[in-house]
Tab-separated table of C-alpha atoms in Angstrom:
chain	number	residue	atom	x	y	z
A	25	SER	CA	-197.615	72.130	-38.201
A	26	ALA	CA	-198.394	75.514	-37.335
A	27	VAL	CA	-201.697	76.606	-37.049
A	28	ILE	CA	-202.675	79.922	-39.098
A	29	SER	CA	-205.867	82.150	-38.746
A	30	GLN	CA	-206.876	84.906	-40.471
A	31	LYS	CA	-208.801	88.244	-40.029
A	32	PRO	CA	-211.645	88.846	-42.022
A	33	SER	CA	-212.398	85.665	-43.559
A	34	ARG	CA	-214.201	87.659	-46.532
A	35	ASP	CA	-215.070	91.134	-47.112
A	36	ILE	CA	-216.746	93.397	-49.318
A	37	CYS	CA	-215.547	96.811	-50.091
A	38	GLN	CA	-215.708	99.683	-52.024
A	39	ARG	CA	-213.473	101.086	-54.686
A	40	GLY	CA	-210.926	103.684	-53.537
A	41	THR	CA	-210.918	101.783	-49.745
A	42	SER	CA	-208.469	100.116	-48.306
A	43	LEU	CA	-208.891	96.634	-46.275
A	44	THR	CA	-206.097	95.352	-43.919
A	45	ILE	CA	-206.092	91.687	-43.304
A	46	GLN	CA	-204.375	89.948	-40.370
A	47	CYS	CA	-202.531	86.848	-40.148
A	48	GLN	CA	-201.934	85.112	-37.035
A	49	VAL	CA	-199.722	82.133	-36.013
A	50	ASP	CA	-199.524	79.735	-32.894
A	51	SER	CA	-195.997	79.638	-32.638
A	52	GLN	CA	-192.733	81.601	-33.537
A	53	VAL	CA	-191.186	81.482	-37.101
A	54	THR	CA	-189.088	83.540	-39.125
A	55	MET	CA	-190.379	83.973	-42.517
A	56	MET	CA	-194.034	84.613	-43.212
A	57	PHE	CA	-195.484	85.307	-46.594
A	58	TRP	CA	-198.536	87.101	-48.516
A	59	TYR	CA	-200.365	85.585	-51.870
A	60	ARG	CA	-202.561	86.591	-53.958
A	61	GLN	CA	-205.184	84.403	-55.730
A	62	GLN	CA	-207.090	85.586	-58.049
A	63	PRO	CA	-210.585	83.876	-59.133
A	64	GLY	CA	-210.042	80.634	-60.861
A	65	GLN	CA	-206.259	81.092	-60.912
A	66	SER	CA	-203.076	79.899	-58.888
A	67	LEU	CA	-201.319	81.941	-56.039
A	68	THR	CA	-198.491	84.492	-56.648
A	69	LEU	CA	-196.122	85.555	-54.055
A	70	ILE	CA	-196.784	89.324	-53.050
A	71	ALA	CA	-194.124	89.639	-50.460
A	72	THR	CA	-191.866	87.563	-47.873
A	73	ALA	CA	-192.395	89.552	-44.340
A	74	ASN	CA	-189.418	89.214	-41.939
A	75	GLN	CA	-189.738	90.669	-38.359
A	76	GLY	CA	-187.511	93.225	-37.712
A	77	SER	CA	-186.704	94.148	-41.695
A	78	GLU	CA	-188.827	95.831	-43.893
A	79	ALA	CA	-190.873	93.377	-46.568
A	80	THR	CA	-189.075	92.422	-49.802
A	81	TYR	CA	-191.932	92.652	-52.785
A	82	GLU	CA	-191.887	90.297	-56.204
A	83	SER	CA	-192.035	91.928	-59.226
A	84	GLY	CA	-195.176	93.597	-59.901
A	85	PHE	CA	-196.009	94.323	-56.064
A	86	VAL	CA	-195.536	97.690	-54.599
A	87	ILE	CA	-195.230	98.548	-50.896
A	88	ASP	CA	-197.975	101.982	-51.575
A	89	LYS	CA	-200.299	99.456	-52.792
A	90	PHE	CA	-199.633	96.562	-50.426
A	91	PRO	CA	-198.169	98.185	-46.967
A	92	ILE	CA	-196.761	94.898	-44.822
A	93	SER	CA	-196.569	95.163	-41.415
A	94	ARG	CA	-194.384	92.334	-39.272
A	95	PRO	CA	-194.185	93.549	-35.395
A	96	ASN	CA	-193.718	89.984	-34.250
A	97	LEU	CA	-193.050	86.424	-34.756
A	98	THR	CA	-196.103	85.239	-34.727
A	99	PHE	CA	-198.329	88.102	-36.084
A	100	SER	CA	-198.563	89.916	-39.706
A	101	THR	CA	-200.843	92.464	-41.779
A	102	LEU	CA	-201.416	93.042	-45.065
A	103	THR	CA	-203.186	96.350	-45.749
A	104	VAL	CA	-204.234	96.443	-49.756
A	105	SER	CA	-204.746	100.291	-50.280
A	106	ASN	CA	-206.865	102.166	-53.234
A	107	LEU	CA	-208.727	99.164	-54.195
A	108	SER	CA	-210.233	98.791	-57.387
A	109	PRO	CA	-212.561	95.675	-58.607
A	110	GLU	CA	-209.316	94.263	-60.032
A	111	ASP	CA	-208.002	93.672	-56.275
A	112	SER	CA	-210.894	91.274	-55.933
A	113	SER	CA	-209.264	87.842	-54.986
A	114	ILE	CA	-208.586	85.538	-52.089
A	115	TYR	CA	-204.978	86.840	-50.170
A	116	LEU	CA	-203.108	84.349	-48.380
A	117	CYS	CA	-200.903	84.530	-45.548
A	118	SER	CA	-198.786	81.396	-45.046
A	119	VAL	CA	-195.657	80.485	-42.648
A	120	GLU	CA	-192.016	78.711	-43.247
A	121	GLU	CA	-191.844	75.695	-41.065
A	122	GLN	CA	-188.278	76.931	-39.625
A	123	GLY	CA	-185.986	75.893	-41.893
A	124	THR	CA	-187.215	73.580	-44.133
A	125	ASP	CA	-188.881	75.006	-46.761
A	126	THR	CA	-191.963	73.826	-45.982
A	127	GLN	CA	-194.916	76.365	-46.181
A	128	TYR	CA	-198.411	76.347	-44.287
A	129	PHE	CA	-201.252	77.904	-45.387
A	130	GLY	CA	-203.827	80.246	-43.460
A	131	PRO	CA	-207.352	79.911	-44.534
A	132	GLY	CA	-207.650	82.941	-46.701
A	133	THR	CA	-209.517	86.429	-47.026
A	134	ARG	CA	-211.727	86.827	-49.600
A	135	LEU	CA	-211.704	90.326	-50.690
A	136	THR	CA	-214.494	91.289	-53.354
A	137	VAL	CA	-214.219	95.074	-54.373
A	138	LEU	CA	-217.793	97.122	-55.785
B	22	GLY	CA	-187.671	83.585	-62.699
B	23	GLU	CA	-188.970	79.307	-61.938
B	24	ASN	CA	-191.469	78.469	-64.037
B	25	VAL	CA	-193.914	75.625	-63.199
B	26	GLU	CA	-196.075	74.049	-65.944
B	27	GLN	CA	-198.629	71.550	-64.487
B	28	HIS	CA	-201.142	69.439	-66.697
B	29	PRO	CA	-203.983	68.118	-67.027
B	30	SER	CA	-206.172	71.484	-66.041
B	31	THR	CA	-208.961	69.007	-65.571
B	32	LEU	CA	-209.520	65.307	-64.534
B	33	SER	CA	-212.070	63.178	-64.142
B	34	VAL	CA	-211.832	59.610	-62.708
B	35	GLN	CA	-214.211	56.664	-61.374
B	36	GLU	CA	-213.938	56.297	-57.763
B	37	GLY	CA	-211.435	53.530	-57.131
B	38	ASP	CA	-209.289	54.180	-60.368
B	39	SER	CA	-205.704	56.271	-60.087
B	40	ALA	CA	-205.433	60.209	-60.572
B	41	VAL	CA	-201.602	61.256	-61.755
B	42	ILE	CA	-200.582	65.162	-62.172
B	43	LYS	CA	-197.545	66.175	-63.997
B	44	CYS	CA	-195.706	69.227	-63.652
B	45	THR	CA	-192.574	70.833	-64.967
B	46	TYR	CA	-189.942	73.388	-64.058
B	47	SER	CA	-187.284	75.392	-65.364
B	48	ASP	CA	-184.792	76.575	-62.806
B	49	SER	CA	-182.454	73.680	-62.230
B	50	ALA	CA	-181.513	75.150	-58.778
B	51	SER	CA	-184.914	74.268	-57.302
B	52	ASN	CA	-184.756	71.741	-54.871
B	53	TYR	CA	-188.376	71.563	-52.758
B	54	PHE	CA	-191.605	70.403	-54.742
B	55	PRO	CA	-194.781	70.549	-52.332
B	56	TRP	CA	-198.204	69.403	-53.774
B	57	TYR	CA	-201.321	71.201	-52.503
B	58	LYS	CA	-204.941	70.421	-52.200
B	59	GLN	CA	-207.402	73.502	-51.670
B	60	GLU	CA	-210.645	72.822	-51.812
B	61	LEU	CA	-213.743	75.274	-52.249
B	62	GLY	CA	-213.228	78.209	-49.730
B	63	LYS	CA	-210.297	76.928	-48.125
B	64	GLY	CA	-206.501	77.514	-47.595
B	65	PRO	CA	-203.876	75.425	-49.655
B	66	GLN	CA	-203.389	72.085	-47.738
B	67	LEU	CA	-200.084	70.430	-47.934
B	68	ILE	CA	-200.136	66.976	-49.046
B	69	ILE	CA	-197.242	65.983	-49.789
B	70	ASP	CA	-193.396	66.837	-51.121
B	71	ILE	CA	-190.202	65.998	-52.174
B	72	ARG	CA	-187.091	67.212	-51.769
B	73	SER	CA	-184.036	67.157	-54.687
B	74	ASN	CA	-182.080	64.161	-53.405
B	75	VAL	CA	-184.771	61.919	-53.265
B	76	GLY	CA	-186.585	60.411	-55.987
B	77	GLU	CA	-189.844	59.355	-55.055
B	78	LYS	CA	-192.066	59.620	-52.069
B	79	LYS	CA	-195.103	58.005	-50.600
B	80	ASP	CA	-197.816	58.595	-48.135
B	81	GLN	CA	-200.872	55.783	-48.005
B	82	ARG	CA	-202.383	56.738	-51.580
B	83	ILE	CA	-200.280	59.456	-52.349
B	84	ALA	CA	-197.089	59.258	-53.888
B	85	VAL	CA	-195.266	61.844	-55.605
B	86	THR	CA	-192.053	61.380	-58.260
B	87	LEU	CA	-189.190	63.372	-59.155
B	88	ASN	CA	-186.815	63.509	-62.081
B	89	LYS	CA	-183.867	66.396	-61.843
B	90	THR	CA	-182.738	65.583	-64.627
B	91	ALA	CA	-185.600	66.263	-66.844
B	92	LYS	CA	-187.040	68.503	-64.450
B	93	HIS	CA	-190.243	67.412	-63.910
B	94	PHE	CA	-192.261	65.679	-60.785
B	95	SER	CA	-195.583	63.939	-60.557
B	96	LEU	CA	-198.310	63.209	-58.228
B	97	HIS	CA	-200.033	60.299	-58.114
B	98	ILE	CA	-203.179	59.113	-56.012
B	99	THR	CA	-204.451	55.204	-56.285
B	100	GLU	CA	-207.848	54.352	-54.812
B	101	THR	CA	-209.510	57.559	-55.406
B	102	GLN	CA	-212.333	58.723	-53.226
B	103	PRO	CA	-215.237	61.326	-53.736
B	104	GLU	CA	-213.015	63.491	-50.888
B	105	ASP	CA	-210.063	63.696	-53.196
B	106	SER	CA	-212.236	65.989	-55.503
B	107	ALA	CA	-210.309	69.780	-55.065
B	108	VAL	CA	-208.006	71.592	-57.090
B	109	TYR	CA	-204.149	70.495	-56.848
B	110	PHE	CA	-201.109	72.291	-57.117
B	111	CYS	CA	-197.683	71.699	-57.522
B	112	ALA	CA	-194.838	74.307	-57.015
B	113	ALA	CA	-191.126	74.601	-56.977
B	114	SER	CA	-189.028	75.798	-54.455
B	115	ARG	CA	-185.656	77.900	-54.500
B	116	ASP	CA	-184.563	79.957	-51.383
B	117	TYR	CA	-188.040	79.347	-50.064
B	118	LYS	CA	-189.894	81.035	-52.603
B	119	LEU	CA	-192.377	79.144	-53.922
B	120	SER	CA	-193.490	78.973	-57.837
B	121	PHE	CA	-196.777	77.387	-58.222
B	122	GLY	CA	-198.422	75.865	-60.985
B	123	ALA	CA	-201.812	76.726	-62.666
B	124	GLY	CA	-203.299	74.083	-60.861
B	125	THR	CA	-205.506	70.509	-61.932
B	126	THR	CA	-209.262	70.405	-60.923
B	127	VAL	CA	-209.776	67.182	-59.850
B	128	THR	CA	-213.360	65.409	-60.059
B	129	VAL	CA	-213.921	61.970	-58.081
B	130	ARG	CA	-217.041	60.464	-60.029
B	131	ALA	CA	-219.027	58.073	-57.886
C-alpha cells in the first residue's frame, strides 16, 4: 500500500488566519481525496483532487473556503481559509490504489482554532 | 446520496470473545465496502474490504460478510485482544466516493 505523509501533524491557529496542509505520497496516484473529521465524529469527504484539473467539491464545501492544489501525481495541498473555531477538526488526505476503489489514509492533521 | 448506518456505537467485550459490528447502506449501486480501524491520534487503517460480487471474506481473526439483497454488511472479530481496542468505521463506495458510518468504539477488557 502507498505510504502517505501529511504536514503539519497538528497546529493551533488564530481565528481569521489560514492553514495549508500538505499531503505527500510515495508513488504516483491519480486520485487523491481530502476529508474532515470533526471531534468524535466520522469522516466527511471535502473534495476529490485530480492532477491537471480543478478539484471536485462535495455539497457543503466550497473552493473559497477550502482551496486545493494538485500540482503533480504525488502531492496535494488543502488550505482552510478564514479560520473559525468550527474548523477545529482532523483533516485527512487519502489516495486510491490505482483502479481498485481501495483508499489509504494519511496520519491526519489536527487543527485547533482559537 | 449514500447513507450508511452503523451499530452499535460502543462495544465492550471480554478478551478472547468475539465482536460484531453491523452496517446498512441505502444505495443499491454501491459496490465496495471497506472497514477501517482508527487508533487514537492516527489516521484510519484499512483492515479488510469486500466487493459486491463476494458474500464473505476472511483474514485471520477478521471476517466480513455482505448481504446485497438486504443491503447490510458486518465485521466479525474473533478471539479479541487488547490491541483490537479502537474505533472501527464501515464505509460504502460507489464511483470511488466513500460514505462512512458513524463509527463503533470497541473496548477489549483484559
